[in-house]
GROMACS .gro file of C-alpha atoms in nm:
model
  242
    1UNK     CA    1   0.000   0.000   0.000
    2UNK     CA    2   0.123   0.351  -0.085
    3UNK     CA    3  -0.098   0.687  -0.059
    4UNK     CA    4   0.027   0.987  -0.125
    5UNK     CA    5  -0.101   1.358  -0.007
    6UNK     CA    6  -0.381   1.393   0.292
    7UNK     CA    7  -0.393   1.778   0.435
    8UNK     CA    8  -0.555   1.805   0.762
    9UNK     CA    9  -0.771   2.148   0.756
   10UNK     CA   10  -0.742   2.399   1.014
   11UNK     CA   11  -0.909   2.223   1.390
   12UNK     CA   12  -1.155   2.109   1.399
   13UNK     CA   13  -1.177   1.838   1.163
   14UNK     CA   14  -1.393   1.552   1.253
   15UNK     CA   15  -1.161   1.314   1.053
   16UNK     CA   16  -1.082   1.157   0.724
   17UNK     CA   17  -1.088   0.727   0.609
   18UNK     CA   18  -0.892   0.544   0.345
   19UNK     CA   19  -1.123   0.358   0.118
   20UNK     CA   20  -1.078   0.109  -0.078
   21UNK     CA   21  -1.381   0.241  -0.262
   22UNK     CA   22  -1.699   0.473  -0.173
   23UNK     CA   23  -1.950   0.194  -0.096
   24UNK     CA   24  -1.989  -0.146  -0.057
   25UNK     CA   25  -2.366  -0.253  -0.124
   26UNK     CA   26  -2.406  -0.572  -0.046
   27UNK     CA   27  -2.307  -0.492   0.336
   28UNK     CA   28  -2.470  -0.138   0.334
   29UNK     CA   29  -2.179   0.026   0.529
   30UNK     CA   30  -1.884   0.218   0.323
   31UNK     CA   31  -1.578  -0.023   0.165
   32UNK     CA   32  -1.306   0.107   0.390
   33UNK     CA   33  -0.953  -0.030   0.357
   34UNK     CA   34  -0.840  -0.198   0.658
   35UNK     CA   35  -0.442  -0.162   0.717
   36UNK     CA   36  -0.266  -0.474   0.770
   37UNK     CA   37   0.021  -0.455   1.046
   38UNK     CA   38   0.114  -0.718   1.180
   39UNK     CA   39   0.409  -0.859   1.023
   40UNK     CA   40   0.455  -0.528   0.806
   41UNK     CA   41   0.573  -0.145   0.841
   42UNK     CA   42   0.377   0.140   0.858
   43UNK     CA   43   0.553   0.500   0.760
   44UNK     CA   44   0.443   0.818   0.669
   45UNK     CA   45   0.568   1.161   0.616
   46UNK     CA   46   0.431   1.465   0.839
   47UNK     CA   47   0.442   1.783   0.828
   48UNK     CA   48   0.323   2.030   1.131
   49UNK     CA   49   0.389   2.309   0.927
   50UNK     CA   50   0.574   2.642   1.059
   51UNK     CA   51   0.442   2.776   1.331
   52UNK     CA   52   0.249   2.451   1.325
   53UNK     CA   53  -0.017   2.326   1.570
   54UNK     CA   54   0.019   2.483   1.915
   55UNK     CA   55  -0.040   2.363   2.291
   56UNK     CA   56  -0.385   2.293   2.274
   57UNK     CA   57  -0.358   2.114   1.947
   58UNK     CA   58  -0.422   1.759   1.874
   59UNK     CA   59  -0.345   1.656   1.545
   60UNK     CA   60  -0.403   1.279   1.493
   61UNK     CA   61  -0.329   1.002   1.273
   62UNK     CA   62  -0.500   0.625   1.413
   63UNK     CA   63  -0.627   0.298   1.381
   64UNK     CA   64  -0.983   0.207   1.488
   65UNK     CA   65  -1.207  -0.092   1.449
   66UNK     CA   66  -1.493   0.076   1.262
   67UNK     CA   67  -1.760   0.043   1.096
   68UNK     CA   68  -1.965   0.078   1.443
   69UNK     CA   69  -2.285  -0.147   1.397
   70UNK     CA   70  -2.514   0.110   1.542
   71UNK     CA   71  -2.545   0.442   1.414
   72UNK     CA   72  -2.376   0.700   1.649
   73UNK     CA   73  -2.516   1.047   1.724
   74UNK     CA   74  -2.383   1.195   1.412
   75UNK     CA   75  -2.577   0.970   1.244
   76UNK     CA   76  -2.261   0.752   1.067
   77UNK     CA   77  -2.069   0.454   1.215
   78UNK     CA   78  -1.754   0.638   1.394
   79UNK     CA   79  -1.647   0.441   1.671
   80UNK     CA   80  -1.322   0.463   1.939
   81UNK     CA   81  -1.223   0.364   2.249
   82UNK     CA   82  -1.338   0.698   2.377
   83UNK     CA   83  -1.730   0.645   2.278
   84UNK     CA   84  -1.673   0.959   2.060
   85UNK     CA   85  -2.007   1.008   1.928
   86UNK     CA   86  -2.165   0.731   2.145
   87UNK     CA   87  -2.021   0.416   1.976
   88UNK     CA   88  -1.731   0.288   2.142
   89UNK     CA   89  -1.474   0.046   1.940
   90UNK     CA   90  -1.049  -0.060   1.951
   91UNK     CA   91  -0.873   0.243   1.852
   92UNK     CA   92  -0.432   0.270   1.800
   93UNK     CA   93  -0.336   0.607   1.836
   94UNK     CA   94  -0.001   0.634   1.594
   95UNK     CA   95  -0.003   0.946   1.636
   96UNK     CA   96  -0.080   1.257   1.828
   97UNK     CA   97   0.071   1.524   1.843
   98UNK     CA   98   0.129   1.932   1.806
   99UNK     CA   99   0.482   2.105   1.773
  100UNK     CA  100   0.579   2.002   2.144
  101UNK     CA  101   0.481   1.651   2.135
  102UNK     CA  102   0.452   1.326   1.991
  103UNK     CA  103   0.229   1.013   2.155
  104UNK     CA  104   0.155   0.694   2.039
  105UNK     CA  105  -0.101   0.503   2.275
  106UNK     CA  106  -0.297   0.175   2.258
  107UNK     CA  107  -0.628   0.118   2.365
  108UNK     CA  108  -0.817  -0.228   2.335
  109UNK     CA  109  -1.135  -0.370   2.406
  110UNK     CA  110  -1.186  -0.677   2.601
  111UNK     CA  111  -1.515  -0.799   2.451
  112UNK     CA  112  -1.344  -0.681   2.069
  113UNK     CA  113  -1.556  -0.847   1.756
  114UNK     CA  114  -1.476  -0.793   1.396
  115UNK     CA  115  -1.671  -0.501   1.234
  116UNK     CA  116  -1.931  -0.412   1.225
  117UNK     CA  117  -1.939  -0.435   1.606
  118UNK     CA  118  -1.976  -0.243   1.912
  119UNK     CA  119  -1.794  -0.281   2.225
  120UNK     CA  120  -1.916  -0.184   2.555
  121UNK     CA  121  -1.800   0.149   2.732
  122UNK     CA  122  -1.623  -0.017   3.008
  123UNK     CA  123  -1.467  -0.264   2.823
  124UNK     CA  124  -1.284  -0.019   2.649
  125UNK     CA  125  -0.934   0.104   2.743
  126UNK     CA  126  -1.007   0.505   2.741
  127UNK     CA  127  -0.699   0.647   2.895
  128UNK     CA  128  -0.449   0.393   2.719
  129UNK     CA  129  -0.257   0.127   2.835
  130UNK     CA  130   0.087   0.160   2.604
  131UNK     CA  131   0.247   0.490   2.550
  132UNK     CA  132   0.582   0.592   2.406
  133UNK     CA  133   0.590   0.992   2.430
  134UNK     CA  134   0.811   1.227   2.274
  135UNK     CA  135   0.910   1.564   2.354
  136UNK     CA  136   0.678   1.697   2.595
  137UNK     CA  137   0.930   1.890   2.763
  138UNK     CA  138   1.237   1.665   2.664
  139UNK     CA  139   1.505   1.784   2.390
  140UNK     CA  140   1.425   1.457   2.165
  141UNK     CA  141   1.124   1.663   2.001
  142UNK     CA  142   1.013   2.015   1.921
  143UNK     CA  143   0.991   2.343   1.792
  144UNK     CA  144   1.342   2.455   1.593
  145UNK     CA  145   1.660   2.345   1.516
  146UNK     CA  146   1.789   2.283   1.880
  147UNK     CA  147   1.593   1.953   1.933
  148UNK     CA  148   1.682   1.621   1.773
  149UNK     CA  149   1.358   1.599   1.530
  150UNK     CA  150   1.247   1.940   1.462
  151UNK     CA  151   0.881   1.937   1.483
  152UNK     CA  152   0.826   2.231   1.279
  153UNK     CA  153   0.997   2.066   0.950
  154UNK     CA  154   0.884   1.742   0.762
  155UNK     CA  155   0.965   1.455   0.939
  156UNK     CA  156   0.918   1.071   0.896
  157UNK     CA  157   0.689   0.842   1.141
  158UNK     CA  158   0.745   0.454   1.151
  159UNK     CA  159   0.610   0.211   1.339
  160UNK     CA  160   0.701  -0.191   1.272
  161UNK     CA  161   0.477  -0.455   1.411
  162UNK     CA  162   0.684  -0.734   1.472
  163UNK     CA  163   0.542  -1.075   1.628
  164UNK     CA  164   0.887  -1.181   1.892
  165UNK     CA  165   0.855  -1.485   2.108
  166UNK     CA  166   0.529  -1.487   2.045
  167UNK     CA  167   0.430  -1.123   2.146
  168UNK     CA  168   0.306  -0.883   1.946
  169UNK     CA  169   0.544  -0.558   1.968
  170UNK     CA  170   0.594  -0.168   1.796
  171UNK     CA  171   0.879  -0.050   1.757
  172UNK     CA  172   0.826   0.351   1.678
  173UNK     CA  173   1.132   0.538   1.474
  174UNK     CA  174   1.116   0.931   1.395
  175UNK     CA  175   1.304   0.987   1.149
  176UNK     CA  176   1.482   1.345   0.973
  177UNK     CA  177   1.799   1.465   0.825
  178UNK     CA  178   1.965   1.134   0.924
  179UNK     CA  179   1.865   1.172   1.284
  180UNK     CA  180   1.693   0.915   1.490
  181UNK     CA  181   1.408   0.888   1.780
  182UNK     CA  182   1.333   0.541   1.875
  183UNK     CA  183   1.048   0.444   2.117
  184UNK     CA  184   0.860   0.083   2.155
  185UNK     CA  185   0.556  -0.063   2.243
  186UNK     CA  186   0.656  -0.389   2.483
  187UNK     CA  187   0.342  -0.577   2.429
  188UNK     CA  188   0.033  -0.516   2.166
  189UNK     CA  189  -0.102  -0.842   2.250
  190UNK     CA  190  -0.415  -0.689   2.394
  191UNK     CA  191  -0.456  -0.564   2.062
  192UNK     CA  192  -0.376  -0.857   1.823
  193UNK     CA  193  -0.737  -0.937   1.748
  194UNK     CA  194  -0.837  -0.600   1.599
  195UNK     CA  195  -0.496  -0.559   1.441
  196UNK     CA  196  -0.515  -0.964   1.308
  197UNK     CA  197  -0.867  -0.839   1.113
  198UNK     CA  198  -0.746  -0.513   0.982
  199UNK     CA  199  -0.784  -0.158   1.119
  200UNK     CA  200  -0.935   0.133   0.943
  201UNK     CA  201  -0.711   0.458   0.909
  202UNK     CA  202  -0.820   0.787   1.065
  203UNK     CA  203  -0.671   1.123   1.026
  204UNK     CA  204  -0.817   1.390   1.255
  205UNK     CA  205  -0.759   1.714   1.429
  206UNK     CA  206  -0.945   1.879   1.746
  207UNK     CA  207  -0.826   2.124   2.020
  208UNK     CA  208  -0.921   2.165   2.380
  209UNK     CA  209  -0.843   2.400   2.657
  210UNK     CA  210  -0.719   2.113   2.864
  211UNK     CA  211  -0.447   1.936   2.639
  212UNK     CA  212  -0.230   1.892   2.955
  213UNK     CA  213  -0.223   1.536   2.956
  214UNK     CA  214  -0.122   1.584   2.569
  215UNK     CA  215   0.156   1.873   2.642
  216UNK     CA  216   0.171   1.952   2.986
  217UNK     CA  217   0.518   1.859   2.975
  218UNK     CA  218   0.596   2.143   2.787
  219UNK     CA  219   0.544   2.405   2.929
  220UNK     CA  220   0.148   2.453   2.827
  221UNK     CA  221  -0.084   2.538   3.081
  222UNK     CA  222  -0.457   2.548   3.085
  223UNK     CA  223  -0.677   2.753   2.966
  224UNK     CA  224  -0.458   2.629   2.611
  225UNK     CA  225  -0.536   2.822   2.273
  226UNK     CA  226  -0.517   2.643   1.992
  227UNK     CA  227  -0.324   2.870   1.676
  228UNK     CA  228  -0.598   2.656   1.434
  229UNK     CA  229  -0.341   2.550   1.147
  230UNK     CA  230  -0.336   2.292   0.926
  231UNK     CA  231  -0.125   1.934   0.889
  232UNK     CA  232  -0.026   1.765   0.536
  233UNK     CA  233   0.036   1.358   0.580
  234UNK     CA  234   0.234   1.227   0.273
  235UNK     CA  235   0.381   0.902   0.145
  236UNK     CA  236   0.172   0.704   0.363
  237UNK     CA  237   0.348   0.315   0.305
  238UNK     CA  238   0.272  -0.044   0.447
  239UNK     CA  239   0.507  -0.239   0.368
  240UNK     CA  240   0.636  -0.622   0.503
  241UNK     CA  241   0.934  -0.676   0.744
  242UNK     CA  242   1.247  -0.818   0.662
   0.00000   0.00000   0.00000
């Protein structure tokens, strides 16, 4: 798989899917292409832009386990492990991120089913169980030249799913200029069912005035403003391991 080109409009964007194609009519719920991981790569270029998305910001690239069986309150079939909407499904957050920061989080479901499905709101992982965090405070990741992966120029975002002594793991590598951030995951296993079906790819952005548990590392402090700028995602490649 390689797609090229996604920008993310100024916040807030309710999100964008990867199709495979618009419709599917013999289910009755849109064709959308479900990523395959495990085993394989997935990279993709970003680009926060300059200033780029401020404390406040969240701008978000994921995996979720939609189509939701049940139509939520916007009247489609969203779904995450937040109940965004009122439907509550798996969700891996790749990314998530503004200029100061970089997370990657899991959240499962422990009664999962393969879409279209809905999982119950407790038996989804809301806060995360799995985070590798970047910047945030540390020198690793952030605004200008002094950090090790400047946030405000084009950077790459990997993240290999390897299966090793029979755990599932990520291994997360930001990548620019020949510099390297490396991060990992020590166990998706709670997460191998949704990822073993295929997960669909979501690209959003939204803004609070609480992103604290985002940035707070940073230096951002509540009431946050969001600067409301847009993202561009590029080169987006799944690809097998060695």
């Amino acid at each position: 798989l390689n797609h090229s080109g996604v920008v993310i409009p100024p916040f807030p964007d309710r999100g964008h899917n990867l199709f495979d194609s618009f419709g599917d009519a013999a289910s009755g719920y849109p064709d959308y292409a479900r990523i395959p991981t495990i085993g394989n790569s997935v990279s993709v270029t970003v680009n926060l832009g300059n200033p780029g998305a401020s404390c406040g910001c969240n701008v978000a690239l994921f995996l979720l386990s939609m189509p939701a069986s049940e139509v939520n309150s916007w009247g489609g079939d969203y779904c995450d492990a937040n109940c965004v909407g009122g439907k509550c499904c798996a969700e891996l957050d790749l990314i998530e991120a503004n200029v100061h920061v970089l997370q990657s989080t899991s959240h499962p479901c422990s009664d999962y089913k393969t879409p279209p499905a809905a999982s119950e709101k407790l038996a989804c992982n809301a806060r995360g169980e799995s985070f590798v965090k970047f910047g945030n405070g540390a020198v690793d990741f952030g605004p200008g030249p002094q950090y090790t992966i400047d946030s405000q120029e084009p950077f790459v975002y990997r993240i290999d799913f390897p299966t090793e002594n029979g755990v599932l793991k990520g291994y997360i590598t930001l990548s620019q200029g020949g510099k390297e951030l490396k991060g990992s995951i020590p166990s998706l296993e709670s997460m191998r069912a949704p990822l073993s079906d295929g997960m669909v790819l979501s690209l959003s952005s939204w803004y609070a005035s609480d992103m604290t548990w985002l940035d707070g590392g940073s230096g951002c402090q509540k009431p946050e403003e969001c600067n409301i700028q847009s993202a561009f995602f590029d080169h987006l490649v799944v690809e097998k391991l060695p």
